[in-house]
Amino acid sequence: VAAGKCNCELVVPDPEDITFLEAEKFTSKVDYDNTDPNRYSIEIDLVNQVITVYDQSGNAVLQSLCTTGSDKTPTGSGKFRLGDLKERFGYFVAYGEYAQYWTQVVRGVYIHSVMYKSKKLSSMSKSAYKNLGKNVSHGCVRVLPHVAQWIYYNCPPGTLCNIVKNKAANPYLVSRLKSAIPDYSSYQQPSDSHATPSEVPATVKLN
């Protein structure tokens, strides 16, 4: 597992490629809007391809379609506490693409935006955008950029993330969430008033 040290970009491998128990990485030092890991919890529904953030009272404060792992590279189910690693604009070395607002779930599994061909916001991948609601990723959880941004700033390390594989199919919910996503050309990239985060060394245990 390697960390790209040029401009301190975090290089994240696919989960199945991880073979070391520890890895030296760099992580973005986040200026969180919420620092309480118990304020929110995340549920990722593998059946309906839906991500939901709940508050302490069980109310949904954020809900959207997502993209999880394909049948060949599935996203594992279970309850996890978000890891320590974050990355503002990370790079996929194996695929030559970028994604915004990475939040580590466990090991090499992250919640992040759909992909971009470069760090230009206008380069957002049309196919990845249109694949929201389908399980076609390499194991990470792709979401709309503004959803990834909200989770990045409001769900600090230690936040509960429950990845569920046995929910009942809910075509009404899927249809409602799909209709809420604008056409690719109409999507407005989220603005970000936070300062560009500094990068700090991080040691993450992968066992």
PDB file of C-alpha atoms in Angstrom:
ATOM      1  CA  VAL A   1       0.000   0.000   0.000  1.00  0.00           C
ATOM      2  CA  ALA A   2       1.554   3.281  -1.015  1.00  0.00           C
ATOM      3  CA  ALA A   3       1.011   6.944  -0.405  1.00  0.00           C
ATOM      4  CA  GLY A   4       1.862   9.301  -3.221  1.00  0.00           C
ATOM      5  CA  LYS A   5       4.045  11.981  -1.673  1.00  0.00           C
ATOM      6  CA  CYS A   6       4.027  14.356  -4.603  1.00  0.00           C
ATOM      7  CA  ASN A   7       1.610  17.053  -3.413  1.00  0.00           C
ATOM      8  CA  CYS A   8       0.749  14.513  -0.682  1.00  0.00           C
ATOM      9  CA  GLU A   9      -2.031  12.917  -2.687  1.00  0.00           C
ATOM     10  CA  LEU A  10      -3.468   9.851  -1.018  1.00  0.00           C
ATOM     11  CA  VAL A  11      -3.170   6.724  -3.131  1.00  0.00           C
ATOM     12  CA  VAL A  12      -5.870   4.236  -2.164  1.00  0.00           C
ATOM     13  CA  PRO A  13      -5.809   0.648  -3.455  1.00  0.00           C
ATOM     14  CA  ASP A  14      -8.776  -1.605  -3.918  1.00  0.00           C
ATOM     15  CA  PRO A  15      -9.614  -3.606  -0.760  1.00  0.00           C
ATOM     16  CA  GLU A  16      -8.607  -6.907  -2.345  1.00  0.00           C
ATOM     17  CA  ASP A  17      -5.122  -5.554  -3.061  1.00  0.00           C
ATOM     18  CA  ILE A  18      -4.331  -4.830   0.598  1.00  0.00           C
ATOM     19  CA  THR A  19      -1.758  -7.249   1.979  1.00  0.00           C
ATOM     20  CA  PHE A  20       0.058  -5.317   4.728  1.00  0.00           C
ATOM     21  CA  LEU A  21      -1.086  -4.914   8.316  1.00  0.00           C
ATOM     22  CA  GLU A  22       0.105  -1.336   8.524  1.00  0.00           C
ATOM     23  CA  ALA A  23       0.702   1.337   5.925  1.00  0.00           C
ATOM     24  CA  GLU A  24       2.136   4.808   6.091  1.00  0.00           C
ATOM     25  CA  LYS A  25      -0.275   7.218   4.426  1.00  0.00           C
ATOM     26  CA  PHE A  26      -1.126  10.870   4.280  1.00  0.00           C
ATOM     27  CA  THR A  27      -4.535  12.144   5.244  1.00  0.00           C
ATOM     28  CA  SER A  28      -6.268  15.494   4.893  1.00  0.00           C
ATOM     29  CA  LYS A  29      -6.516  17.442   8.133  1.00  0.00           C
ATOM     30  CA  VAL A  30     -10.231  18.229   8.019  1.00  0.00           C
ATOM     31  CA  ASP A  31     -11.885  21.347   9.410  1.00  0.00           C
ATOM     32  CA  TYR A  32     -15.018  19.515  10.551  1.00  0.00           C
ATOM     33  CA  ASP A  33     -18.442  21.117  10.823  1.00  0.00           C
ATOM     34  CA  ASN A  34     -19.261  18.392  13.364  1.00  0.00           C
ATOM     35  CA  THR A  35     -16.682  16.662  15.559  1.00  0.00           C
ATOM     36  CA  ASP A  36     -19.023  14.381  17.542  1.00  0.00           C
ATOM     37  CA  PRO A  37     -18.870  10.825  16.105  1.00  0.00           C
ATOM     38  CA  ASN A  38     -22.132   9.957  17.844  1.00  0.00           C
ATOM     39  CA  ARG A  39     -24.192  12.776  16.355  1.00  0.00           C
ATOM     40  CA  TYR A  40     -24.902  10.925  13.100  1.00  0.00           C
ATOM     41  CA  SER A  41     -24.856   7.372  11.779  1.00  0.00           C
ATOM     42  CA  ILE A  42     -24.652   6.137   8.197  1.00  0.00           C
ATOM     43  CA  GLU A  43     -26.561   3.290   6.589  1.00  0.00           C
ATOM     44  CA  ILE A  44     -25.576   1.895   3.186  1.00  0.00           C
ATOM     45  CA  ASP A  45     -28.296  -0.296   1.679  1.00  0.00           C
ATOM     46  CA  LEU A  46     -26.703  -2.722  -0.785  1.00  0.00           C
ATOM     47  CA  VAL A  47     -30.055  -3.967  -2.114  1.00  0.00           C
ATOM     48  CA  ASN A  48     -31.514  -0.613  -3.122  1.00  0.00           C
ATOM     49  CA  GLN A  49     -28.191   1.229  -3.560  1.00  0.00           C
ATOM     50  CA  VAL A  50     -29.199   3.927  -1.083  1.00  0.00           C
ATOM     51  CA  ILE A  51     -27.095   5.795   1.456  1.00  0.00           C
ATOM     52  CA  THR A  52     -28.843   7.430   4.415  1.00  0.00           C
ATOM     53  CA  VAL A  53     -27.489   9.533   7.262  1.00  0.00           C
ATOM     54  CA  TYR A  54     -29.516   9.509  10.482  1.00  0.00           C
ATOM     55  CA  ASP A  55     -29.393  11.801  13.488  1.00  0.00           C
ATOM     56  CA  GLN A  56     -29.500  10.535  17.069  1.00  0.00           C
ATOM     57  CA  SER A  57     -33.312  10.465  17.020  1.00  0.00           C
ATOM     58  CA  GLY A  58     -33.372   8.214  13.974  1.00  0.00           C
ATOM     59  CA  ASN A  59     -34.444  10.935  11.567  1.00  0.00           C
ATOM     60  CA  ALA A  60     -32.965  10.843   8.070  1.00  0.00           C
ATOM     61  CA  VAL A  61     -30.998  14.051   7.506  1.00  0.00           C
ATOM     62  CA  LEU A  62     -29.494  12.993   4.170  1.00  0.00           C
ATOM     63  CA  GLN A  63     -30.510  10.309   1.682  1.00  0.00           C
ATOM     64  CA  SER A  64     -29.408   9.607  -1.870  1.00  0.00           C
ATOM     65  CA  LEU A  65     -28.698   6.901  -4.399  1.00  0.00           C
ATOM     66  CA  CYS A  66     -25.192   5.491  -4.343  1.00  0.00           C
ATOM     67  CA  THR A  67     -23.042   3.013  -6.238  1.00  0.00           C
ATOM     68  CA  THR A  68     -21.513   0.076  -4.352  1.00  0.00           C
ATOM     69  CA  GLY A  69     -19.303  -2.829  -5.388  1.00  0.00           C
ATOM     70  CA  SER A  70     -20.073  -5.068  -8.325  1.00  0.00           C
ATOM     71  CA  ASP A  71     -20.684  -8.808  -8.065  1.00  0.00           C
ATOM     72  CA  LYS A  72     -16.982  -9.364  -8.812  1.00  0.00           C
ATOM     73  CA  THR A  73     -15.762  -6.744  -6.327  1.00  0.00           C
ATOM     74  CA  PRO A  74     -18.566  -6.500  -3.752  1.00  0.00           C
ATOM     75  CA  THR A  75     -18.807  -4.054  -0.882  1.00  0.00           C
ATOM     76  CA  GLY A  76     -18.812  -6.112   2.301  1.00  0.00           C
ATOM     77  CA  SER A  77     -21.660  -5.801   4.792  1.00  0.00           C
ATOM     78  CA  GLY A  78     -21.315  -5.201   8.516  1.00  0.00           C
ATOM     79  CA  LYS A  79     -21.122  -2.484  11.152  1.00  0.00           C
ATOM     80  CA  PHE A  80     -18.008  -0.316  11.136  1.00  0.00           C
ATOM     81  CA  ARG A  81     -16.689   2.837  12.759  1.00  0.00           C
ATOM     82  CA  LEU A  82     -15.366   5.277  10.169  1.00  0.00           C
ATOM     83  CA  GLY A  83     -11.598   5.189   9.885  1.00  0.00           C
ATOM     84  CA  ASP A  84      -9.114   8.008  10.285  1.00  0.00           C
ATOM     85  CA  LEU A  85      -8.304   8.634   6.633  1.00  0.00           C
ATOM     86  CA  LYS A  86      -9.840  11.437   4.614  1.00  0.00           C
ATOM     87  CA  GLU A  87      -8.822  12.960   1.317  1.00  0.00           C
ATOM     88  CA  ARG A  88     -10.148  16.139  -0.246  1.00  0.00           C
ATOM     89  CA  PHE A  89      -9.414  15.209  -3.868  1.00  0.00           C
ATOM     90  CA  GLY A  90      -7.894  11.735  -4.162  1.00  0.00           C
ATOM     91  CA  TYR A  91      -6.434   9.924  -7.163  1.00  0.00           C
ATOM     92  CA  PHE A  92      -7.019   6.363  -8.376  1.00  0.00           C
ATOM     93  CA  VAL A  93      -3.602   5.240  -9.576  1.00  0.00           C
ATOM     94  CA  ALA A  94      -4.975   2.068 -11.206  1.00  0.00           C
ATOM     95  CA  TYR A  95      -7.611   3.929 -13.224  1.00  0.00           C
ATOM     96  CA  GLY A  96      -6.166   7.382 -13.803  1.00  0.00           C
ATOM     97  CA  GLU A  97      -9.188   9.131 -12.307  1.00  0.00           C
ATOM     98  CA  TYR A  98      -9.961  11.344  -9.318  1.00  0.00           C
ATOM     99  CA  ALA A  99     -12.752  11.635  -6.772  1.00  0.00           C
ATOM    100  CA  GLN A 100     -13.650  14.263  -4.189  1.00  0.00           C
ATOM    101  CA  TYR A 101     -14.292  14.030  -0.453  1.00  0.00           C
ATOM    102  CA  TRP A 102     -12.993  10.595   0.516  1.00  0.00           C
ATOM    103  CA  THR A 103     -14.121   9.225   3.888  1.00  0.00           C
ATOM    104  CA  GLN A 104     -12.652   5.917   5.011  1.00  0.00           C
ATOM    105  CA  VAL A 105     -15.164   3.284   6.101  1.00  0.00           C
ATOM    106  CA  VAL A 106     -12.790   0.387   6.725  1.00  0.00           C
ATOM    107  CA  ARG A 107      -9.448  -0.622   5.209  1.00  0.00           C
ATOM    108  CA  GLY A 108      -9.578   0.278   1.489  1.00  0.00           C
ATOM    109  CA  VAL A 109     -13.320   0.967   1.384  1.00  0.00           C
ATOM    110  CA  TYR A 110     -14.227   4.663   1.143  1.00  0.00           C
ATOM    111  CA  ILE A 111     -17.277   6.821   0.602  1.00  0.00           C
ATOM    112  CA  HIS A 112     -16.384   9.352  -2.088  1.00  0.00           C
ATOM    113  CA  SER A 113     -17.862  11.315  -4.957  1.00  0.00           C
ATOM    114  CA  VAL A 114     -18.323   9.962  -8.444  1.00  0.00           C
ATOM    115  CA  MET A 115     -15.150  10.130 -10.482  1.00  0.00           C
ATOM    116  CA  TYR A 116     -13.496  12.961 -12.408  1.00  0.00           C
ATOM    117  CA  LYS A 117     -11.015  12.771 -15.273  1.00  0.00           C
ATOM    118  CA  SER A 118      -8.918  15.518 -13.630  1.00  0.00           C
ATOM    119  CA  LYS A 119      -9.162  17.956 -10.733  1.00  0.00           C
ATOM    120  CA  LYS A 120     -11.276  20.228 -12.893  1.00  0.00           C
ATOM    121  CA  LEU A 121     -14.868  20.067 -11.660  1.00  0.00           C
ATOM    122  CA  SER A 122     -16.095  20.152 -15.246  1.00  0.00           C
ATOM    123  CA  SER A 123     -14.457  16.761 -15.849  1.00  0.00           C
ATOM    124  CA  MET A 124     -16.936  14.763 -13.744  1.00  0.00           C
ATOM    125  CA  SER A 125     -17.516  11.324 -15.260  1.00  0.00           C
ATOM    126  CA  LYS A 126     -20.825  11.121 -17.072  1.00  0.00           C
ATOM    127  CA  SER A 127     -20.960   7.334 -16.889  1.00  0.00           C
ATOM    128  CA  ALA A 128     -20.248   7.266 -13.142  1.00  0.00           C
ATOM    129  CA  TYR A 129     -22.946   9.897 -12.615  1.00  0.00           C
ATOM    130  CA  LYS A 130     -25.481   7.867 -14.585  1.00  0.00           C
ATOM    131  CA  ASN A 131     -24.499   4.667 -12.754  1.00  0.00           C
ATOM    132  CA  LEU A 132     -25.709   5.959  -9.399  1.00  0.00           C
ATOM    133  CA  GLY A 133     -28.190   3.376  -8.161  1.00  0.00           C
ATOM    134  CA  LYS A 134     -26.219   0.466  -9.666  1.00  0.00           C
ATOM    135  CA  ASN A 135     -23.649  -1.815  -8.055  1.00  0.00           C
ATOM    136  CA  VAL A 136     -20.737  -1.362 -10.448  1.00  0.00           C
ATOM    137  CA  SER A 137     -17.867   0.002  -8.313  1.00  0.00           C
ATOM    138  CA  HIS A 138     -14.641  -1.714  -7.272  1.00  0.00           C
ATOM    139  CA  GLY A 139     -15.846  -1.857  -3.659  1.00  0.00           C
ATOM    140  CA  CYS A 140     -16.009   1.790  -2.609  1.00  0.00           C
ATOM    141  CA  VAL A 141     -19.270   3.692  -2.227  1.00  0.00           C
ATOM    142  CA  ARG A 142     -19.749   6.439  -4.828  1.00  0.00           C
ATOM    143  CA  VAL A 143     -22.185   9.268  -4.175  1.00  0.00           C
ATOM    144  CA  LEU A 144     -23.051  12.674  -5.582  1.00  0.00           C
ATOM    145  CA  PRO A 145     -20.351  15.267  -4.848  1.00  0.00           C
ATOM    146  CA  HIS A 146     -22.513  17.299  -2.459  1.00  0.00           C
ATOM    147  CA  VAL A 147     -23.409  14.131  -0.540  1.00  0.00           C
ATOM    148  CA  ALA A 148     -19.744  13.137  -0.269  1.00  0.00           C
ATOM    149  CA  GLN A 149     -18.937  16.678   0.875  1.00  0.00           C
ATOM    150  CA  TRP A 150     -21.543  16.633   3.633  1.00  0.00           C
ATOM    151  CA  ILE A 151     -20.334  13.284   4.962  1.00  0.00           C
ATOM    152  CA  TYR A 152     -16.700  14.419   4.741  1.00  0.00           C
ATOM    153  CA  TYR A 153     -17.294  17.440   6.988  1.00  0.00           C
ATOM    154  CA  ASN A 154     -19.996  16.071   9.297  1.00  0.00           C
ATOM    155  CA  CYS A 155     -19.062  12.423   9.907  1.00  0.00           C
ATOM    156  CA  PRO A 156     -15.705  12.272  11.702  1.00  0.00           C
ATOM    157  CA  PRO A 157     -13.713   9.135  12.498  1.00  0.00           C
ATOM    158  CA  GLY A 158     -15.653   6.844  14.829  1.00  0.00           C
ATOM    159  CA  THR A 159     -19.049   7.547  13.246  1.00  0.00           C
ATOM    160  CA  LEU A 160     -21.086   4.329  12.944  1.00  0.00           C
ATOM    161  CA  CYS A 161     -21.516   3.039   9.388  1.00  0.00           C
ATOM    162  CA  ASN A 162     -23.874   0.102   8.904  1.00  0.00           C
ATOM    163  CA  ILE A 163     -23.612  -1.621   5.521  1.00  0.00           C
ATOM    164  CA  VAL A 164     -26.739  -3.741   5.093  1.00  0.00           C
ATOM    165  CA  LYS A 165     -27.268  -6.533   2.549  1.00  0.00           C
ATOM    166  CA  ASN A 166     -30.704  -7.880   3.511  1.00  0.00           C
ATOM    167  CA  LYS A 167     -33.120  -4.969   3.173  1.00  0.00           C
ATOM    168  CA  ALA A 168     -36.312  -5.495   1.214  1.00  0.00           C
ATOM    169  CA  ALA A 169     -36.376  -4.084  -2.299  1.00  0.00           C
ATOM    170  CA  ASN A 170     -38.019  -0.655  -2.301  1.00  0.00           C
ATOM    171  CA  PRO A 171     -38.663   0.460  -5.888  1.00  0.00           C
ATOM    172  CA  TYR A 172     -40.714   3.452  -4.732  1.00  0.00           C
ATOM    173  CA  LEU A 173     -37.810   4.843  -2.693  1.00  0.00           C
ATOM    174  CA  VAL A 174     -35.352   4.196  -5.521  1.00  0.00           C
ATOM    175  CA  SER A 175     -37.629   5.917  -8.038  1.00  0.00           C
ATOM    176  CA  ARG A 176     -38.110   8.915  -5.747  1.00  0.00           C
ATOM    177  CA  LEU A 177     -34.399   9.339  -5.145  1.00  0.00           C
ATOM    178  CA  LYS A 178     -33.580   8.872  -8.815  1.00  0.00           C
ATOM    179  CA  SER A 179     -36.060  11.562  -9.810  1.00  0.00           C
ATOM    180  CA  ALA A 180     -34.339  13.947  -7.372  1.00  0.00           C
ATOM    181  CA  ILE A 181     -31.038  13.683  -9.266  1.00  0.00           C
ATOM    182  CA  PRO A 182     -30.781  16.347 -11.978  1.00  0.00           C
ATOM    183  CA  ASP A 183     -29.583  15.630 -15.476  1.00  0.00           C
ATOM    184  CA  TYR A 184     -25.803  15.424 -15.738  1.00  0.00           C
ATOM    185  CA  SER A 185     -25.525  18.769 -17.519  1.00  0.00           C
ATOM    186  CA  SER A 186     -27.702  20.480 -14.885  1.00  0.00           C
ATOM    187  CA  TYR A 187     -25.826  19.274 -11.798  1.00  0.00           C
ATOM    188  CA  GLN A 188     -24.254  22.115  -9.822  1.00  0.00           C
ATOM    189  CA  GLN A 189     -20.924  21.247  -8.228  1.00  0.00           C
ATOM    190  CA  PRO A 190     -20.940  22.125  -4.517  1.00  0.00           C
ATOM    191  CA  SER A 191     -19.014  25.175  -3.402  1.00  0.00           C
ATOM    192  CA  ASP A 192     -16.586  24.792  -0.526  1.00  0.00           C
ATOM    193  CA  SER A 193     -15.734  27.642   1.812  1.00  0.00           C
ATOM    194  CA  HIS A 194     -13.311  25.559   3.863  1.00  0.00           C
ATOM    195  CA  ALA A 195      -9.626  26.239   3.466  1.00  0.00           C
ATOM    196  CA  THR A 196      -7.650  23.697   1.461  1.00  0.00           C
ATOM    197  CA  PRO A 197      -6.723  21.082   4.073  1.00  0.00           C
ATOM    198  CA  SER A 198      -3.134  20.395   4.972  1.00  0.00           C
ATOM    199  CA  GLU A 199      -1.834  16.860   4.644  1.00  0.00           C
ATOM    200  CA  VAL A 200      -0.458  15.034   7.681  1.00  0.00           C
ATOM    201  CA  PRO A 201       1.164  11.589   7.990  1.00  0.00           C
ATOM    202  CA  ALA A 202      -1.148   8.823   9.174  1.00  0.00           C
ATOM    203  CA  THR A 203      -0.570   5.214  10.125  1.00  0.00           C
ATOM    204  CA  VAL A 204      -3.597   3.023   9.525  1.00  0.00           C
ATOM    205  CA  LYS A 205      -3.920  -0.550  10.783  1.00  0.00           C
ATOM    206  CA  LEU A 206      -5.393  -2.809   8.129  1.00  0.00           C
ATOM    207  CA  ASN A 207      -5.859  -6.033  10.114  1.00  0.00           C
TER     208      ASN A 207
END
